[in-house]
PDB file of N, CA and C in Angstrom:
ATOM      1  N   MET A   1      10.339-208.166  65.935  1.00 83.00           N
ATOM      2  CA  MET A   1      10.253-207.483  67.078  1.00 83.00           C
ATOM      3  C   MET A   1      12.253-206.939  66.693  1.00 83.00           C
ATOM      4  N   ASN A   2      12.126-205.387  67.075  1.00 81.00           N
ATOM      5  CA  ASN A   2      13.661-205.073  67.264  1.00 81.00           C
ATOM      6  C   ASN A   2      13.974-204.892  68.671  1.00 81.00           C
ATOM      7  N   VAL A   3      15.014-205.219  69.043  1.00 85.00           N
ATOM      8  CA  VAL A   3      16.071-204.838  70.572  1.00 85.00           C
ATOM      9  C   VAL A   3      16.679-203.784  69.955  1.00 85.00           C
ATOM     10  N   THR A   4      16.810-202.643  70.833  1.00 90.00           N
ATOM     11  CA  THR A   4      17.206-201.654  70.832  1.00 90.00           C
ATOM     12  C   THR A   4      18.447-201.303  72.111  1.00 90.00           C
ATOM     13  N   THR A   5      19.623-201.688  71.659  1.00 92.00           N
ATOM     14  CA  THR A   5      20.914-201.610  72.510  1.00 92.00           C
ATOM     15  C   THR A   5      21.280-199.934  72.913  1.00 92.00           C
ATOM     16  N   ILE A   6      21.235-199.429  73.688  1.00 93.00           N
ATOM     17  CA  ILE A   6      21.955-198.282  74.007  1.00 93.00           C
ATOM     18  C   ILE A   6      23.520-198.541  75.051  1.00 93.00           C
ATOM     19  N   ILE A   7      24.369-197.550  74.271  1.00 94.00           N
ATOM     20  CA  ILE A   7      25.612-197.768  75.375  1.00 94.00           C
ATOM     21  C   ILE A   7      25.947-196.266  75.601  1.00 94.00           C
ATOM     22  N   GLU A   8      26.075-195.845  76.717  1.00 93.00           N
ATOM     23  CA  GLU A   8      26.174-194.332  77.065  1.00 93.00           C
ATOM     24  C   GLU A   8      27.620-194.370  77.309  1.00 93.00           C
ATOM     25  N   LEU A   9      28.578-193.450  76.780  1.00 93.00           N
ATOM     26  CA  LEU A   9      29.987-193.088  76.899  1.00 93.00           C
ATOM     27  C   LEU A   9      30.370-191.629  77.226  1.00 93.00           C
ATOM     28  N   GLU A  10      31.172-191.817  78.258  1.00 91.00           N
ATOM     29  CA  GLU A  10      31.767-190.481  78.820  1.00 91.00           C
ATOM     30  C   GLU A  10      32.415-189.579  77.713  1.00 91.00           C
ATOM     31  N   ASN A  11      32.641-188.738  77.503  1.00 89.00           N
ATOM     32  CA  ASN A  11      33.403-187.960  76.543  1.00 89.00           C
ATOM     33  C   ASN A  11      34.653-188.571  76.602  1.00 89.00           C
ATOM     34  N   ARG A  12      35.125-188.648  77.624  1.00 91.00           N
ATOM     35  CA  ARG A  12      36.749-188.886  77.741  1.00 91.00           C
ATOM     36  C   ARG A  12      36.961-190.527  77.107  1.00 91.00           C
ATOM     37  N   GLU A  13      36.097-191.522  77.128  1.00 94.00           N
ATOM     38  CA  GLU A  13      36.238-192.742  76.868  1.00 94.00           C
ATOM     39  C   GLU A  13      35.748-192.389  75.041  1.00 94.00           C
ATOM     40  N   VAL A  14      34.946-191.602  74.569  1.00 94.00           N
ATOM     41  CA  VAL A  14      34.562-191.638  73.309  1.00 94.00           C
ATOM     42  C   VAL A  14      36.152-190.589  72.437  1.00 94.00           C
ATOM     43  N   GLU A  15      36.768-189.883  73.181  1.00 93.00           N
ATOM     44  CA  GLU A  15      37.612-189.424  72.895  1.00 93.00           C
ATOM     45  C   GLU A  15      38.842-190.089  72.219  1.00 93.00           C
ATOM     46  N   LYS A  16      39.254-191.035  73.367  1.00 94.00           N
ATOM     47  CA  LYS A  16      40.187-192.023  73.334  1.00 94.00           C
ATOM     48  C   LYS A  16      39.805-192.998  72.283  1.00 94.00           C
ATOM     49  N   MET A  17      38.850-193.660  72.234  1.00 95.00           N
ATOM     50  CA  MET A  17      38.165-194.418  70.922  1.00 95.00           C
ATOM     51  C   MET A  17      38.539-193.592  69.616  1.00 95.00           C
ATOM     52  N   ALA A  18      38.102-192.440  69.469  1.00 94.00           N
ATOM     53  CA  ALA A  18      38.031-191.894  68.376  1.00 94.00           C
ATOM     54  C   ALA A  18      39.569-191.494  67.765  1.00 94.00           C
ATOM     55  N   GLY A  19      40.433-191.310  69.250  1.00 93.00           N
ATOM     56  CA  GLY A  19      41.510-190.435  68.955  1.00 93.00           C
ATOM     57  C   GLY A  19      42.257-189.367  68.700  1.00 93.00           C
ATOM     58  N   ALA A  20      40.999-188.553  69.040  1.00 93.00           N
ATOM     59  CA  ALA A  20      40.973-186.960  68.845  1.00 93.00           C
ATOM     60  C   ALA A  20      39.890-186.792  70.141  1.00 93.00           C
ATOM     61  N   LYS A  21      40.154-185.252  70.441  1.00 92.00           N
ATOM     62  CA  LYS A  21      39.569-184.590  71.362  1.00 92.00           C
ATOM     63  C   LYS A  21      38.104-183.757  70.857  1.00 92.00           C
ATOM     64  N   LEU A  22      36.966-183.840  71.693  1.00 90.00           N
ATOM     65  CA  LEU A  22      36.084-183.187  71.211  1.00 90.00           C
ATOM     66  C   LEU A  22      35.917-181.621  71.452  1.00 90.00           C
ATOM     67  N   VAL A  23      35.483-181.019  70.608  1.00 87.00           N
ATOM     68  CA  VAL A  23      35.330-179.748  70.339  1.00 87.00           C
ATOM     69  C   VAL A  23      34.330-178.734  70.285  1.00 87.00           C
ATOM     70  N   PHE A  24      34.038-178.159  71.639  1.00 83.00           N
ATOM     71  CA  PHE A  24      32.926-177.510  71.818  1.00 83.00           C
ATOM     72  C   PHE A  24      32.659-176.270  71.144  1.00 83.00           C
ATOM     73  N   THR A  25      32.062-175.697  70.699  1.00 81.00           N
ATOM     74  CA  THR A  25      31.240-174.343  70.087  1.00 81.00           C
ATOM     75  C   THR A  25      30.475-173.603  71.420  1.00 81.00           C
ATOM     76  N   GLN A  26      30.907-172.213  71.695  1.00 76.00           N
ATOM     77  CA  GLN A  26      30.049-171.695  72.637  1.00 76.00           C
ATOM     78  C   GLN A  26      29.690-170.241  71.734  1.00 76.00           C
ATOM     79  N   GLU A  27      28.239-170.135  72.479  1.00 76.00           N
ATOM     80  CA  GLU A  27      27.392-168.945  71.769  1.00 76.00           C
ATOM     81  C   GLU A  27      27.173-168.146  73.031  1.00 76.00           C
ATOM     82  N   GLN A  28      27.653-166.983  72.885  1.00 75.00           N
ATOM     83  CA  GLN A  28      27.260-166.295  74.528  1.00 75.00           C
ATOM     84  C   GLN A  28      25.545-165.579  74.310  1.00 75.00           C
ATOM     85  N   ILE A  29      24.715-165.988  74.971  1.00 75.00           N
ATOM     86  CA  ILE A  29      23.066-165.928  74.918  1.00 75.00           C
ATOM     87  C   ILE A  29      23.061-164.392  75.461  1.00 75.00           C
ATOM     88  N   ASP A  30      23.584-164.140  76.695  1.00 74.00           N
ATOM     89  CA  ASP A  30      23.290-162.982  77.563  1.00 74.00           C
ATOM     90  C   ASP A  30      24.454-162.816  78.574  1.00 74.00           C
ATOM     91  N   THR A  31      24.652-161.897  79.248  1.00 72.00           N
ATOM     92  CA  THR A  31      26.103-162.179  79.949  1.00 72.00           C
ATOM     93  C   THR A  31      25.983-163.127  81.018  1.00 72.00           C
ATOM     94  N   ASN A  32      25.052-163.530  81.500  1.00 70.00           N
ATOM     95  CA  ASN A  32      25.449-164.824  82.238  1.00 70.00           C
ATOM     96  C   ASN A  32      25.235-166.392  81.672  1.00 70.00           C
ATOM     97  N   ILE A  33      24.421-166.447  80.380  1.00 72.00           N
ATOM     98  CA  ILE A  33      24.090-167.651  79.978  1.00 72.00           C
ATOM     99  C   ILE A  33      24.893-167.880  78.506  1.00 72.00           C
ATOM    100  N   VAL A  34      25.960-169.233  78.463  1.00 71.00           N
ATOM    101  CA  VAL A  34      26.419-169.542  77.501  1.00 71.00           C
ATOM    102  C   VAL A  34      25.936-170.719  76.592  1.00 71.00           C
ATOM    103  N   GLU A  35      25.439-170.774  75.446  1.00 73.00           N
ATOM    104  CA  GLU A  35      25.066-172.028  74.943  1.00 73.00           C
ATOM    105  C   GLU A  35      26.648-172.864  74.329  1.00 73.00           C
ATOM    106  N   THR A  36      26.508-173.972  74.882  1.00 76.00           N
ATOM    107  CA  THR A  36      27.412-174.738  74.634  1.00 76.00           C
ATOM    108  C   THR A  36      27.052-176.541  73.803  1.00 76.00           C
ATOM    109  N   CYS A  37      27.917-176.521  72.499  1.00 79.00           N
ATOM    110  CA  CYS A  37      27.610-177.694  71.673  1.00 79.00           C
ATOM    111  C   CYS A  37      28.871-178.409  71.108  1.00 79.00           C
ATOM    112  N   VAL A  38      28.534-179.403  70.770  1.00 84.00           N
ATOM    113  CA  VAL A  38      29.628-180.024  69.776  1.00 84.00           C
ATOM    114  C   VAL A  38      30.006-179.966  68.623  1.00 84.00           C
ATOM    115  N   ASP A  39      30.876-179.507  67.997  1.00 86.00           N
ATOM    116  CA  ASP A  39      31.396-178.872  66.716  1.00 86.00           C
ATOM    117  C   ASP A  39      31.870-179.610  66.269  1.00 86.00           C
ATOM    118  N   CYS A  40      33.315-180.649  66.537  1.00 89.00           N
ATOM    119  CA  CYS A  40      33.778-181.740  65.615  1.00 89.00           C
ATOM    120  C   CYS A  40      34.670-182.289  66.424  1.00 89.00           C
ATOM    121  N   PHE A  41      35.811-183.036  66.445  1.00 93.00           N
ATOM    122  CA  PHE A  41      36.862-183.717  66.918  1.00 93.00           C
ATOM    123  C   PHE A  41      38.041-183.132  66.344  1.00 93.00           C
ATOM    124  N   LYS A  42      39.465-182.740  67.079  1.00 93.00           N
ATOM    125  CA  LYS A  42      40.318-182.085  66.398  1.00 93.00           C
ATOM    126  C   LYS A  42      41.577-183.437  67.084  1.00 93.00           C
ATOM    127  N   TYR A  43      42.378-183.954  66.262  1.00 91.00           N
ATOM    128  CA  TYR A  43      43.689-184.399  66.536  1.00 91.00           C
ATOM    129  C   TYR A  43      44.403-183.747  67.727  1.00 91.00           C
ATOM    130  N   GLU A  44      45.325-184.302  68.621  1.00 86.00           N
ATOM    131  CA  GLU A  44      46.250-183.452  69.437  1.00 86.00           C
ATOM    132  C   GLU A  44      47.165-182.854  68.559  1.00 86.00           C
ATOM    133  N   GLY A  45      47.667-181.544  68.996  1.00 86.00           N
ATOM    134  CA  GLY A  45      48.793-181.072  67.820  1.00 86.00           C
ATOM    135  C   GLY A  45      48.220-180.479  66.348  1.00 86.00           C
ATOM    136  N   SER A  46      47.161-180.760  66.118  1.00 86.00           N
ATOM    137  CA  SER A  46      46.498-180.492  64.813  1.00 86.00           C
ATOM    138  C   SER A  46      45.539-179.282  64.759  1.00 86.00           C
ATOM    139  N   GLU A  47      45.156-178.657  63.762  1.00 85.00           N
ATOM    140  CA  GLU A  47      44.108-177.756  63.839  1.00 85.00           C
ATOM    141  C   GLU A  47      42.772-178.013  62.696  1.00 85.00           C
ATOM    142  N   GLU A  48      43.073-179.359  62.404  1.00 87.00           N
ATOM    143  CA  GLU A  48      42.305-180.075  61.184  1.00 87.00           C
ATOM    144  C   GLU A  48      41.230-181.033  62.243  1.00 87.00           C
ATOM    145  N   CYS A  49      39.908-180.517  61.681  1.00 89.00           N
ATOM    146  CA  CYS A  49      38.752-180.802  62.234  1.00 89.00           C
ATOM    147  C   CYS A  49      38.091-182.557  61.709  1.00 89.00           C
ATOM    148  N   LEU A  50      37.807-183.234  62.565  1.00 90.00           N
ATOM    149  CA  LEU A  50      37.339-184.442  62.074  1.00 90.00           C
ATOM    150  C   LEU A  50      35.932-184.658  62.088  1.00 90.00           C
ATOM    151  N   GLU A  51      35.238-184.899  61.454  1.00 91.00           N
ATOM    152  CA  GLU A  51      33.616-184.650  61.689  1.00 91.00           C
ATOM    153  C   GLU A  51      33.494-185.866  62.465  1.00 91.00           C
ATOM    154  N   THR A  52      32.424-185.660  63.084  1.00 90.00           N
ATOM    155  CA  THR A  52      31.715-186.054  64.279  1.00 90.00           C
ATOM    156  C   THR A  52      31.302-187.434  63.545  1.00 90.00           C
ATOM    157  N   ASP A  53      30.896-187.676  62.211  1.00 92.00           N
ATOM    158  CA  ASP A  53      30.461-188.716  61.968  1.00 92.00           C
ATOM    159  C   ASP A  53      31.398-189.997  61.728  1.00 92.00           C
ATOM    160  N   GLU A  54      32.566-189.430  61.217  1.00 94.00           N
ATOM    161  CA  GLU A  54      33.997-190.258  61.082  1.00 94.00           C
ATOM    162  C   GLU A  54      34.214-190.546  62.869  1.00 94.00           C
ATOM    163  N   ALA A  55      34.343-189.595  63.466  1.00 94.00           N
ATOM    164  CA  ALA A  55      34.984-189.712  64.755  1.00 94.00           C
ATOM    165  C   ALA A  55      33.874-191.015  65.180  1.00 94.00           C
ATOM    166  N   MET A  56      32.746-191.071  65.310  1.00 94.00           N
ATOM    167  CA  MET A  56      31.949-191.702  65.709  1.00 94.00           C
ATOM    168  C   MET A  56      31.809-192.973  64.956  1.00 94.00           C
ATOM    169  N   GLN A  57      32.011-192.937  63.848  1.00 96.00           N
ATOM    170  CA  GLN A  57      32.140-194.376  63.205  1.00 96.00           C
ATOM    171  C   GLN A  57      33.767-195.294  63.638  1.00 96.00           C
ATOM    172  N   LYS A  58      34.766-194.566  64.126  1.00 95.00           N
ATOM    173  CA  LYS A  58      35.439-194.837  64.932  1.00 95.00           C
ATOM    174  C   LYS A  58      35.047-195.614  66.247  1.00 95.00           C
ATOM    175  N   VAL A  59      34.418-195.072  66.686  1.00 96.00           N
ATOM    176  CA  VAL A  59      33.839-195.429  68.159  1.00 96.00           C
ATOM    177  C   VAL A  59      33.232-196.864  67.712  1.00 96.00           C
ATOM    178  N   PHE A  60      32.474-197.054  66.778  1.00 96.00           N
ATOM    179  CA  PHE A  60      31.744-197.716  66.762  1.00 96.00           C
ATOM    180  C   PHE A  60      32.453-199.014  66.565  1.00 96.00           C
ATOM    181  N   ILE A  61      33.313-198.661  65.432  1.00 96.00           N
ATOM    182  CA  ILE A  61      34.552-199.950  65.302  1.00 96.00           C
ATOM    183  C   ILE A  61      35.301-200.725  66.431  1.00 96.00           C
ATOM    184  N   THR A  62      35.424-199.897  67.206  1.00 96.00           N
ATOM    185  CA  THR A  62      36.092-200.147  68.258  1.00 96.00           C
ATOM    186  C   THR A  62      35.406-200.747  69.384  1.00 96.00           C
ATOM    187  N   LEU A  63      34.414-200.546  69.107  1.00 96.00           N
ATOM    188  CA  LEU A  63      33.136-201.425  70.149  1.00 96.00           C
ATOM    189  C   LEU A  63      32.964-202.660  69.748  1.00 96.00           C
ATOM    190  N   LYS A  64      32.987-202.813  68.283  1.00 96.00           N
ATOM    191  CA  LYS A  64      32.675-204.267  67.495  1.00 96.00           C
ATOM    192  C   LYS A  64      34.000-205.048  67.803  1.00 96.00           C
ATOM    193  N   GLU A  65      35.196-204.265  67.831  1.00 96.00           N
ATOM    194  CA  GLU A  65      36.483-205.072  68.212  1.00 96.00           C
ATOM    195  C   GLU A  65      36.317-205.425  69.717  1.00 96.00           C
ATOM    196  N   GLU A  66      35.863-205.077  70.567  1.00 95.00           N
ATOM    197  CA  GLU A  66      36.004-205.299  71.814  1.00 95.00           C
ATOM    198  C   GLU A  66      34.693-206.344  71.951  1.00 95.00           C
ATOM    199  N   GLY A  67      33.834-206.458  71.088  1.00 95.00           N
ATOM    200  CA  GLY A  67      32.662-207.331  71.310  1.00 95.00           C
ATOM    201  C   GLY A  67      31.542-206.854  72.315  1.00 95.00           C
ATOM    202  N   LEU A  68      31.674-205.417  72.448  1.00 94.00           N
ATOM    203  CA  LEU A  68      30.284-204.901  72.839  1.00 94.00           C
ATOM    204  C   LEU A  68      29.444-204.792  72.011  1.00 94.00           C
ATOM    205  N   ILE A  69      29.298-204.496  70.656  1.00 95.00           N
ATOM    206  CA  ILE A  69      28.670-204.508  69.929  1.00 95.00           C
ATOM    207  C   ILE A  69      28.713-206.034  69.042  1.00 95.00           C
ATOM    208  N   PRO A  70      27.538-206.558  68.626  1.00 94.00           N
ATOM    209  CA  PRO A  70      27.613-207.640  68.007  1.00 94.00           C
ATOM    210  C   PRO A  70      28.190-207.662  66.533  1.00 94.00           C
ATOM    211  N   GLU A  71      29.196-208.511  65.796  1.00 92.00           N
ATOM    212  CA  GLU A  71      29.774-208.561  64.297  1.00 92.00           C
ATOM    213  C   GLU A  71      28.614-208.028  63.443  1.00 92.00           C
ATOM    214  N   ALA A  72      27.134-208.750  63.581  1.00 92.00           N
ATOM    215  CA  ALA A  72      26.138-208.460  62.433  1.00 92.00           C
ATOM    216  C   ALA A  72      25.444-207.250  62.410  1.00 92.00           C
ATOM    217  N   VAL A  73      26.229-206.546  63.531  1.00 93.00           N
ATOM    218  CA  VAL A  73      25.174-205.076  63.440  1.00 93.00           C
ATOM    219  C   VAL A  73      26.131-204.375  62.644  1.00 93.00           C
ATOM    220  N   GLU A  74      25.554-203.601  61.513  1.00 90.00           N
ATOM    221  CA  GLU A  74      26.047-202.844  60.428  1.00 90.00           C
ATOM    222  C   GLU A  74      26.028-201.396  60.665  1.00 90.00           C
ATOM    223  N   ASP A  75      24.662-201.005  61.333  1.00 92.00           N
ATOM    224  CA  ASP A  75      24.509-199.748  61.624  1.00 92.00           C
ATOM    225  C   ASP A  75      24.047-199.329  62.708  1.00 92.00           C
ATOM    226  N   PHE A  76      23.912-197.660  62.989  1.00 94.00           N
ATOM    227  CA  PHE A  76      24.089-197.294  64.391  1.00 94.00           C
ATOM    228  C   PHE A  76      23.685-195.828  64.517  1.00 94.00           C
ATOM    229  N   SER A  77      23.406-195.451  65.657  1.00 94.00           N
ATOM    230  CA  SER A  77      23.041-193.939  65.614  1.00 94.00           C
ATOM    231  C   SER A  77      23.493-193.405  66.795  1.00 94.00           C
ATOM    232  N   TYR A  78      23.614-191.945  66.851  1.00 91.00           N
ATOM    233  CA  TYR A  78      24.494-191.539  68.226  1.00 91.00           C
ATOM    234  C   TYR A  78      23.787-190.162  68.738  1.00 91.00           C
ATOM    235  N   GLU A  79      23.815-190.249  69.796  1.00 87.00           N
ATOM    236  CA  GLU A  79      23.480-188.685  70.294  1.00 87.00           C
ATOM    237  C   GLU A  79      24.771-187.748  70.671  1.00 87.00           C
ATOM    238  N   MET A  80      25.301-186.676  70.460  1.00 82.00           N
ATOM    239  CA  MET A  80      26.270-185.863  71.002  1.00 82.00           C
ATOM    240  C   MET A  80      25.978-185.568  72.224  1.00 82.00           C
ATOM    241  N   PRO A  81      26.666-185.111  73.201  1.00 69.00           N
ATOM    242  CA  PRO A  81      26.540-184.093  74.302  1.00 69.00           C
ATOM    243  C   PRO A  81      25.557-183.215  73.845  1.00 69.00           C
ATOM    244  N   SER A  82      24.017-182.914  74.105  1.00 58.00           N
ATOM    245  CA  SER A  82      23.181-182.157  73.737  1.00 58.00           C
ATOM    246  C   SER A  82      23.851-180.681  74.220  1.00 58.00           C
ATOM    247  N   CYS A  83      23.402-179.673  73.562  1.00 60.00           N
ATOM    248  CA  CYS A  83      23.438-178.279  73.626  1.00 60.00           C
ATOM    249  C   CYS A  83      23.157-178.094  75.186  1.00 60.00           C
ATOM    250  N   GLY A  84      23.838-177.372  75.867  1.00 56.00           N
ATOM    251  CA  GLY A  84      23.468-177.079  77.391  1.00 56.00           C
ATOM    252  C   GLY A  84      23.934-175.559  77.328  1.00 56.00           C
ATOM    253  N   ARG A  85      23.064-175.042  78.229  1.00 54.00           N
ATOM    254  CA  ARG A  85      23.319-173.537  78.526  1.00 54.00           C
ATOM    255  C   ARG A  85      23.836-173.428  79.888  1.00 54.00           C
ATOM    256  N   LEU A  86      24.779-173.117  80.012  1.00 51.00           N
ATOM    257  CA  LEU A  86      25.954-172.874  81.112  1.00 51.00           C
ATOM    258  C   LEU A  86      25.570-171.444  81.747  1.00 51.00           C
ATOM    259  N   ARG A  87      25.384-171.142  83.090  1.00 55.00           N
ATOM    260  CA  ARG A  87      25.361-169.780  83.781  1.00 55.00           C
ATOM    261  C   ARG A  87      26.312-169.905  84.454  1.00 55.00           C
ATOM    262  N   LYS A  88      27.609-169.460  84.431  1.00 53.00           N
ATOM    263  CA  LYS A  88      28.586-169.641  85.454  1.00 53.00           C
ATOM    264  C   LYS A  88      29.677-168.378  84.644  1.00 53.00           C
ATOM    265  N   ASP A  89      30.027-168.158  85.538  1.00 52.00           N
ATOM    266  CA  ASP A  89      31.419-166.946  85.021  1.00 52.00           C
ATOM    267  C   ASP A  89      32.576-167.681  84.512  1.00 52.00           C
ATOM    268  N   VAL A  90      33.248-168.688  84.926  1.00 53.00           N
ATOM    269  CA  VAL A  90      34.348-169.542  84.488  1.00 53.00           C
ATOM    270  C   VAL A  90      33.682-170.695  84.199  1.00 53.00           C
ATOM    271  N   TYR A  91      34.008-171.122  82.819  1.00 52.00           N
ATOM    272  CA  TYR A  91      33.714-172.468  82.441  1.00 52.00           C
ATOM    273  C   TYR A  91      35.266-173.516  82.086  1.00 52.00           C
ATOM    274  N   GLU A  92      34.749-174.661  82.671  1.00 61.00           N
ATOM    275  CA  GLU A  92      35.816-175.405  82.917  1.00 61.00           C
ATOM    276  C   GLU A  92      35.667-176.599  81.907  1.00 61.00           C
ATOM    277  N   GLU A  93      36.416-177.551  81.706  1.00 58.00           N
ATOM    278  CA  GLU A  93      36.275-179.005  81.138  1.00 58.00           C
ATOM    279  C   GLU A  93      34.706-179.425  81.590  1.00 58.00           C
ATOM    280  N   GLN A  94      34.384-180.008  83.020  1.00 58.00           N
ATOM    281  CA  GLN A  94      33.687-180.821  83.491  1.00 58.00           C
ATOM    282  C   GLN A  94      32.466-179.914  83.625  1.00 58.00           C
ATOM    283  N   ASP A  95      32.533-178.971  83.028  1.00 55.00           N
ATOM    284  CA  ASP A  95      31.243-178.054  83.166  1.00 55.00           C
ATOM    285  C   ASP A  95      30.587-178.631  81.680  1.00 55.00           C
ATOM    286  N   MET A  96      31.400-178.802  80.430  1.00 58.00           N
ATOM    287  CA  MET A  96      30.789-179.232  79.654  1.00 58.00           C
ATOM    288  C   MET A  96      29.891-180.417  79.377  1.00 58.00           C
ATOM    289  N   PRO A  97      28.716-180.045  78.531  1.00 56.00           N
ATOM    290  CA  PRO A  97      27.832-182.028  78.650  1.00 56.00           C
ATOM    291  C   PRO A  97      28.943-183.174  78.374  1.00 56.00           C
ATOM    292  N   GLN A  98      28.482-184.064  79.260  1.00 65.00           N
ATOM    293  CA  GLN A  98      29.330-185.136  79.205  1.00 65.00           C
ATOM    294  C   GLN A  98      28.871-186.426  78.838  1.00 65.00           C
ATOM    295  N   LYS A  99      27.739-186.827  78.038  1.00 77.00           N
ATOM    296  CA  LYS A  99      27.454-187.990  77.545  1.00 77.00           C
ATOM    297  C   LYS A  99      27.313-188.212  76.344  1.00 77.00           C
ATOM    298  N   VAL A 100      28.099-188.796  75.487  1.00 84.00           N
ATOM    299  CA  VAL A 100      27.281-189.257  74.277  1.00 84.00           C
ATOM    300  C   VAL A 100      26.947-190.778  74.268  1.00 84.00           C
ATOM    301  N   ILE A 101      25.741-190.806  73.524  1.00 84.00           N
ATOM    302  CA  ILE A 101      25.054-192.235  73.422  1.00 84.00           C
ATOM    303  C   ILE A 101      24.844-192.618  72.095  1.00 84.00           C
ATOM    304  N   LEU A 102      25.276-194.010  71.988  1.00 82.00           N
ATOM    305  CA  LEU A 102      25.212-194.773  70.601  1.00 82.00           C
ATOM    306  C   LEU A 102      24.376-195.803  70.902  1.00 82.00           C
ATOM    307  N   SER A 103      23.662-196.109  70.036  1.00 87.00           N
ATOM    308  CA  SER A 103      22.581-197.066  69.830  1.00 87.00           C
ATOM    309  C   SER A 103      22.603-197.945  68.503  1.00 87.00           C
ATOM    310  N   PHE A 104      22.179-199.216  68.581  1.00 84.00           N
ATOM    311  CA  PHE A 104      21.839-199.753  67.679  1.00 84.00           C
ATOM    312  C   PHE A 104      20.842-200.848  67.670  1.00 84.00           C
ATOM    313  N   VAL A 105      20.145-201.579  66.429  1.00 86.00           N
ATOM    314  CA  VAL A 105      19.063-202.271  66.836  1.00 86.00           C
ATOM    315  C   VAL A 105      19.588-203.886  66.071  1.00 86.00           C
ATOM    316  N   LEU A 106      19.119-204.696  67.068  1.00 77.00           N
ATOM    317  CA  LEU A 106      19.685-206.198  66.759  1.00 77.00           C
ATOM    318  C   LEU A 106      17.939-206.953  65.985  1.00 77.00           C
TER     319      LEU A 106
END
């Protein structure tokens, strides 16, 4: 039997652990609809993009160090905030998809 554990994190928690900010891409679908997805992570003051896999590896290691993930766990999966279709004239940070899901099997 496999037991899967799911850890749900807010964007700001992930950014803090990764040491970089989430970067969202936006595609205008029509006048009132914008599709928004996570593109990568960026270090503050840098234009260099950190791949999502690398950033989530940092989050995984941090969670292990904090004891939230057992040391024996070596593999994990994650889901970034899913692409969302926003229907507003002005988009703010709180409008962006907010949950990152990290899971592992014992």
